[in-house]
CSV table of C-alpha atoms in Angstrom, one decimal:
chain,number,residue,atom,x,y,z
A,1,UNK,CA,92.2,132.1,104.6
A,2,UNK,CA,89.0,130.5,103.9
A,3,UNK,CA,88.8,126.7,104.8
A,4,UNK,CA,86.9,125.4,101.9
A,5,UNK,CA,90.1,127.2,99.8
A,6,UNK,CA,92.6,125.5,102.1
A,7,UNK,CA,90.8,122.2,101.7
A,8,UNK,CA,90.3,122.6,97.8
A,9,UNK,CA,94.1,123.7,97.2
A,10,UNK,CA,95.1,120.4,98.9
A,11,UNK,CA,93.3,118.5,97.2
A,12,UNK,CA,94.3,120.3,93.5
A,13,UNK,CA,97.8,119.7,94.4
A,14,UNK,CA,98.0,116.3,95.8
A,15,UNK,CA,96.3,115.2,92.3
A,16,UNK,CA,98.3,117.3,90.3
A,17,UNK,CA,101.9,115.6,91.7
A,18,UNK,CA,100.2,112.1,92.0
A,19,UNK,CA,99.7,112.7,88.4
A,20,UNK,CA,102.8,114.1,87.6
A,21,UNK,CA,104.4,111.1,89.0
A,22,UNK,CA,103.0,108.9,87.2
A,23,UNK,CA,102.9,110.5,83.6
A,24,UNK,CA,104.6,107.6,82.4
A,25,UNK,CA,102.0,104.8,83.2
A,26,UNK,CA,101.2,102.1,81.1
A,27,UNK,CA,97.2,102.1,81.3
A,28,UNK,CA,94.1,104.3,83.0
A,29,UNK,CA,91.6,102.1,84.9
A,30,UNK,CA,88.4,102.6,86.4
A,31,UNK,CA,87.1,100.8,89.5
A,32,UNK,CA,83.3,101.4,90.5
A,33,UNK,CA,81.2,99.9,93.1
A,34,UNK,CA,78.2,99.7,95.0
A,35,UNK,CA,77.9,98.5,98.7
A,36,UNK,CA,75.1,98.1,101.1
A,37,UNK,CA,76.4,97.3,105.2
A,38,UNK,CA,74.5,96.5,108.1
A,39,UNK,CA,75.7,97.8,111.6
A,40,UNK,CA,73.2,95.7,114.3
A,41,UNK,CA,74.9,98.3,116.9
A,42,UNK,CA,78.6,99.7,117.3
A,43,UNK,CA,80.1,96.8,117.4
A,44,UNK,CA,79.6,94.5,114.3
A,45,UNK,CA,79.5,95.7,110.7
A,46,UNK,CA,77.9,93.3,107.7
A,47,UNK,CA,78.9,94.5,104.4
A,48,UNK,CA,78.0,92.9,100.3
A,49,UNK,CA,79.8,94.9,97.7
A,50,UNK,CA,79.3,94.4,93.9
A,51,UNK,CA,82.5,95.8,91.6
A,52,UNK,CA,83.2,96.8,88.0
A,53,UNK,CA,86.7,97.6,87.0
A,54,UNK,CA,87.7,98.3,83.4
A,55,UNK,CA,90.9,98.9,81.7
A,56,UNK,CA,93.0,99.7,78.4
A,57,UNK,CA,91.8,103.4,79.2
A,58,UNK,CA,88.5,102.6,80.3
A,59,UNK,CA,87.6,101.2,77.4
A,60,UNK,CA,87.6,97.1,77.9
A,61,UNK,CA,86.6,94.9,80.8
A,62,UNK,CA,89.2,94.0,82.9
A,63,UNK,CA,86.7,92.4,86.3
A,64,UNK,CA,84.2,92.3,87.6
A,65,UNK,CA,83.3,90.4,91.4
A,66,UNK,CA,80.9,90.6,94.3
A,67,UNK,CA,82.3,90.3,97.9
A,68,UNK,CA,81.0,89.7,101.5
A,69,UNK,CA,82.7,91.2,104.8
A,70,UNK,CA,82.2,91.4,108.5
A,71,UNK,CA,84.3,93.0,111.2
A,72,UNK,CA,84.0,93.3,114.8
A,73,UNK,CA,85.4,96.3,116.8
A,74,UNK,CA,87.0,94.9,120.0
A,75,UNK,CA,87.9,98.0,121.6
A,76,UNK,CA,87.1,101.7,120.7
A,77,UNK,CA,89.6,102.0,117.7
A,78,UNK,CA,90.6,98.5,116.7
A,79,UNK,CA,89.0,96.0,114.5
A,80,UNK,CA,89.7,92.2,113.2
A,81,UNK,CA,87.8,91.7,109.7
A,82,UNK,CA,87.0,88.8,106.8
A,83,UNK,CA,86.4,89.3,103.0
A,84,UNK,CA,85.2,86.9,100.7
A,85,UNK,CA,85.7,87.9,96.8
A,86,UNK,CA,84.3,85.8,93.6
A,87,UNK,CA,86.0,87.6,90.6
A,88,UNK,CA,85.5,87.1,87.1
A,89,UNK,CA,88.4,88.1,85.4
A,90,UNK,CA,88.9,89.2,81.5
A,91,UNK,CA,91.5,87.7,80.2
A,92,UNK,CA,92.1,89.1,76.7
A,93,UNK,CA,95.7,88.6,76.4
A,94,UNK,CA,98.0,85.6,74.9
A,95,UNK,CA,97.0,82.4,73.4
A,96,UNK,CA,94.4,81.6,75.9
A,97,UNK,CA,91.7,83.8,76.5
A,98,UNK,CA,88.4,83.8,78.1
A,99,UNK,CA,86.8,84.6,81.5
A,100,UNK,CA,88.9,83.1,84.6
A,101,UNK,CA,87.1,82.7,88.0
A,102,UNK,CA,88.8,83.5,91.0
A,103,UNK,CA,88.3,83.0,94.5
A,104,UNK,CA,90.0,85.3,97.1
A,105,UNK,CA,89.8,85.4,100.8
A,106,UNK,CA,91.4,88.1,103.4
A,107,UNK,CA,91.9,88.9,107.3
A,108,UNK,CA,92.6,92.3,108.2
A,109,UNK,CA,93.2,94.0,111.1
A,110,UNK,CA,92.8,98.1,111.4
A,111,UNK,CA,93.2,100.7,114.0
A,112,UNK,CA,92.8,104.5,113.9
A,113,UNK,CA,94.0,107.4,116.3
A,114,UNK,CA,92.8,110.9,115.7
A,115,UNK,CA,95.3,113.6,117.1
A,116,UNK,CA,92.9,116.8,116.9
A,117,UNK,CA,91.3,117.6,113.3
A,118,UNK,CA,93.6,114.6,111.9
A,119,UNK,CA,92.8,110.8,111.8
A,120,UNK,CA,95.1,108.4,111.0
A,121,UNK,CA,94.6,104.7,109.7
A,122,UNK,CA,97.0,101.8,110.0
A,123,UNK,CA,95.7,98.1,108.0
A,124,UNK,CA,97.5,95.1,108.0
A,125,UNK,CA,95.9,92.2,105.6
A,126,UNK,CA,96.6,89.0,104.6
A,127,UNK,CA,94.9,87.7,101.1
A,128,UNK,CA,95.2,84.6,99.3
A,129,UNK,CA,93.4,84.4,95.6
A,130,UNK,CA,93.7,81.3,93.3
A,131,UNK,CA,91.9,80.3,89.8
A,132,UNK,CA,89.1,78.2,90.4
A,133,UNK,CA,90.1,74.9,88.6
A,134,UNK,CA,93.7,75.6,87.8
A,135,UNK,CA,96.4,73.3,90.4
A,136,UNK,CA,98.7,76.4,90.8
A,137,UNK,CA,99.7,77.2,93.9
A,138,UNK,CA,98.0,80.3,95.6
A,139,UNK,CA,99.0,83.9,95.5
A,140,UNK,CA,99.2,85.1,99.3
A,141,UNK,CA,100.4,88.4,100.1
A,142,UNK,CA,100.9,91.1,103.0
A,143,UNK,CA,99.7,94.3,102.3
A,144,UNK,CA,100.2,97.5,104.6
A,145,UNK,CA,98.3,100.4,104.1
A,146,UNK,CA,98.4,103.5,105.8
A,147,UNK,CA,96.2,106.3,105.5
A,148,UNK,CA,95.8,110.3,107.0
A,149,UNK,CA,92.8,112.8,106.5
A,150,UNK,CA,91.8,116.3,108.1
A,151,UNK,CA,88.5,117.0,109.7
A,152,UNK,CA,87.6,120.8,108.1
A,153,UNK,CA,85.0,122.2,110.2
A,154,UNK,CA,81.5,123.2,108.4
A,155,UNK,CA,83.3,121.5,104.8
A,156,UNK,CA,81.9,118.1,103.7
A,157,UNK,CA,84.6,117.2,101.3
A,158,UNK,CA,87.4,116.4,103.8
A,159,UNK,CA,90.3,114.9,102.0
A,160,UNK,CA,92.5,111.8,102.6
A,161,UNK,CA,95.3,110.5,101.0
A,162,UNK,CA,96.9,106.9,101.5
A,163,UNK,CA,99.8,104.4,100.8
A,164,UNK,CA,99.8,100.9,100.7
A,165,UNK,CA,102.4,98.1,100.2
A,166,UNK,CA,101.9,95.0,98.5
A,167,UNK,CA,103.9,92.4,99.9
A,168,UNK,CA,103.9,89.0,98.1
A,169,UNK,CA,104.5,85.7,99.9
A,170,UNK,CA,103.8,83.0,97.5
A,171,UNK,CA,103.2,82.9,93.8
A,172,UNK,CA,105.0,82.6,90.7
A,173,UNK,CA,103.1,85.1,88.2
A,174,UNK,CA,104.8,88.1,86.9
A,175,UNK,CA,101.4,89.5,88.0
A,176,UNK,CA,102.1,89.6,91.5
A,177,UNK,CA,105.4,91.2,92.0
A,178,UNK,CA,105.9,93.7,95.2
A,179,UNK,CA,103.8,97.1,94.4
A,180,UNK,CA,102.6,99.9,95.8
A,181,UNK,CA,99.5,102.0,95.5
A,182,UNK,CA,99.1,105.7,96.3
A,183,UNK,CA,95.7,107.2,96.9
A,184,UNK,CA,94.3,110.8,97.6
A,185,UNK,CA,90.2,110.7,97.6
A,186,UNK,CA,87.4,112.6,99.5
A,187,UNK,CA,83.6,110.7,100.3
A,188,UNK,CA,80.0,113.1,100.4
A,189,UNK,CA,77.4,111.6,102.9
A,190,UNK,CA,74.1,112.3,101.6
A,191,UNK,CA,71.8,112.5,104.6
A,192,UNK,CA,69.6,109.2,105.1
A,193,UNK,CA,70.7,108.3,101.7
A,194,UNK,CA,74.5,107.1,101.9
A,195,UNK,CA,78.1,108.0,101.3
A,196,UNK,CA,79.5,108.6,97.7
A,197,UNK,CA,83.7,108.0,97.9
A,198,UNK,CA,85.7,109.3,95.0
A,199,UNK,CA,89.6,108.9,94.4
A,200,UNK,CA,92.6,108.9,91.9
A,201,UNK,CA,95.5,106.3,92.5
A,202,UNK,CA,98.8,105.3,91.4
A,203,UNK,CA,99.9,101.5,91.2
A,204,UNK,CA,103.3,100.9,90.2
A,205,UNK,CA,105.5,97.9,90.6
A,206,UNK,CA,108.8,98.7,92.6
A,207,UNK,CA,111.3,96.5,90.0
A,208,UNK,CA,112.4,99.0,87.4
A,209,UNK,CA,112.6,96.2,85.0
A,210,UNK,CA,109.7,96.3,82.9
A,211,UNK,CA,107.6,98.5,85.5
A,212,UNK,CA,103.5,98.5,84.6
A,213,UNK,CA,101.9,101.9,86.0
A,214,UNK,CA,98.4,102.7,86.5
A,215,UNK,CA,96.2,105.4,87.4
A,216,UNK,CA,93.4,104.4,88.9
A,217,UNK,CA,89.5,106.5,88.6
A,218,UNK,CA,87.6,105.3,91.9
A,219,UNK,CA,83.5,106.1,92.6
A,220,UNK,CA,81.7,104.1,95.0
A,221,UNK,CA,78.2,104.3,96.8
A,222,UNK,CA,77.3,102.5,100.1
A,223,UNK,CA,74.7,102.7,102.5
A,224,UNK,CA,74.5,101.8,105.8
A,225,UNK,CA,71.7,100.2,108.0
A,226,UNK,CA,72.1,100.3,111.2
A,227,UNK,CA,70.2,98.6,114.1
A,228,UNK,CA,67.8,100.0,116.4
């Protein structure tokens, strides 16, 4: 059977069941984003990131934040990495509305094996975000994320799909309870002109009690510069 089939009818049916799954979701959102990175050699990757997300079905702002990383391989398939994030947040809800800044920080720490035509990811991160000028206490969580693609030979859209774990260790805010996140997506590379990702997710809280569910509509560009 012809690969470019196989690959297509994967895809097809991983987004119709993630969809199916969630038919009962509160709220379709849209995340967009544009990155450039800067690899000096194989060691060290520089990235700056600018993001949009909206929500109510696409249809209101929800955020929008720039953010700076670095990582640094340390052997062939593991890596230790730092984010900084400066979000402006729409808050549109309630007596008190406005923008709210935030100010979020992570570590990370990633490694990969690839058995054959498949390559799997493991992440571990820990984030903590707080509301610049407001005395609450920070939201830190754990988050463990997971991920497995396929390598089709001559086919550029090779998909992926993904889970991740939201583990939260300090914060009060409905907001932040435990969730998950599901993702299937595939990325293009555009020869000397970048990488185009796109993807559909699922993020859904794991109490039944009040449960907010969202499908999430990913596109993002980034291109890579890389040392001499």
């Amino acid at each position: 059977m012809n690969k470019h089939y196989i690959s297509i009818t994967i895809i097809s049916m991983l987004f119709s069941s993630l969809a199916a799954f969630g038919q009962n979701g509160t709220d379709v959102l849209s995340w967009s984003s544009v990155a450039v990175e800067y690899e000096p050699d194989k060691v060290w990757n520089f990235a700056a990131e600018g993001n949009l997300r909206l929500k109510t079905n696409i249809s209101e702002l929800d955020e929008y934040f720039g953010e700076l990383t670095v990582s640094r391989k340390f052997f062939k398939d593991f890596k230790l990495g730092l984010g900084l994030r400066y979000i402006w947040e729409n808050d549109n809800t309630g007596n008190i509305q406005g923008t709210r800044q935030n100010f979020r920080y992570h570590i990370d720490a990633s490694f990969r094996i690839e058995p054959g035509d498949f390559t799997t990811k493991f992440r571990i991160r820990y984030q903590d975000k707080n509301e610049l000028g407001d005395d609450d206490e920070h939201v830190k969580r754990l988050r463990f994320k997971t991920a497995l693609g396929y390598n089709f030979s001559n086919w550029k859209l090779d998909p992926e799909i993904s889970g991740e774990i939201f583990g939260r260790i300090s914060g009060d805010d409905t907001d932040y309870s435990d969730r998950y996140r599901i993702t299937i997506g595939t990325d293009y590379k555009i020869k000397k002109a970048g990488k185009i990702d796109i993807y559909y997710g699922i993020q859904s809280d794991f109490d039944a009690a009040d449960r907010e569910t969202y499908h999430i509509l990913g596109l993002k560009y980034a291109y890579t510069f890389e040392g001499k």
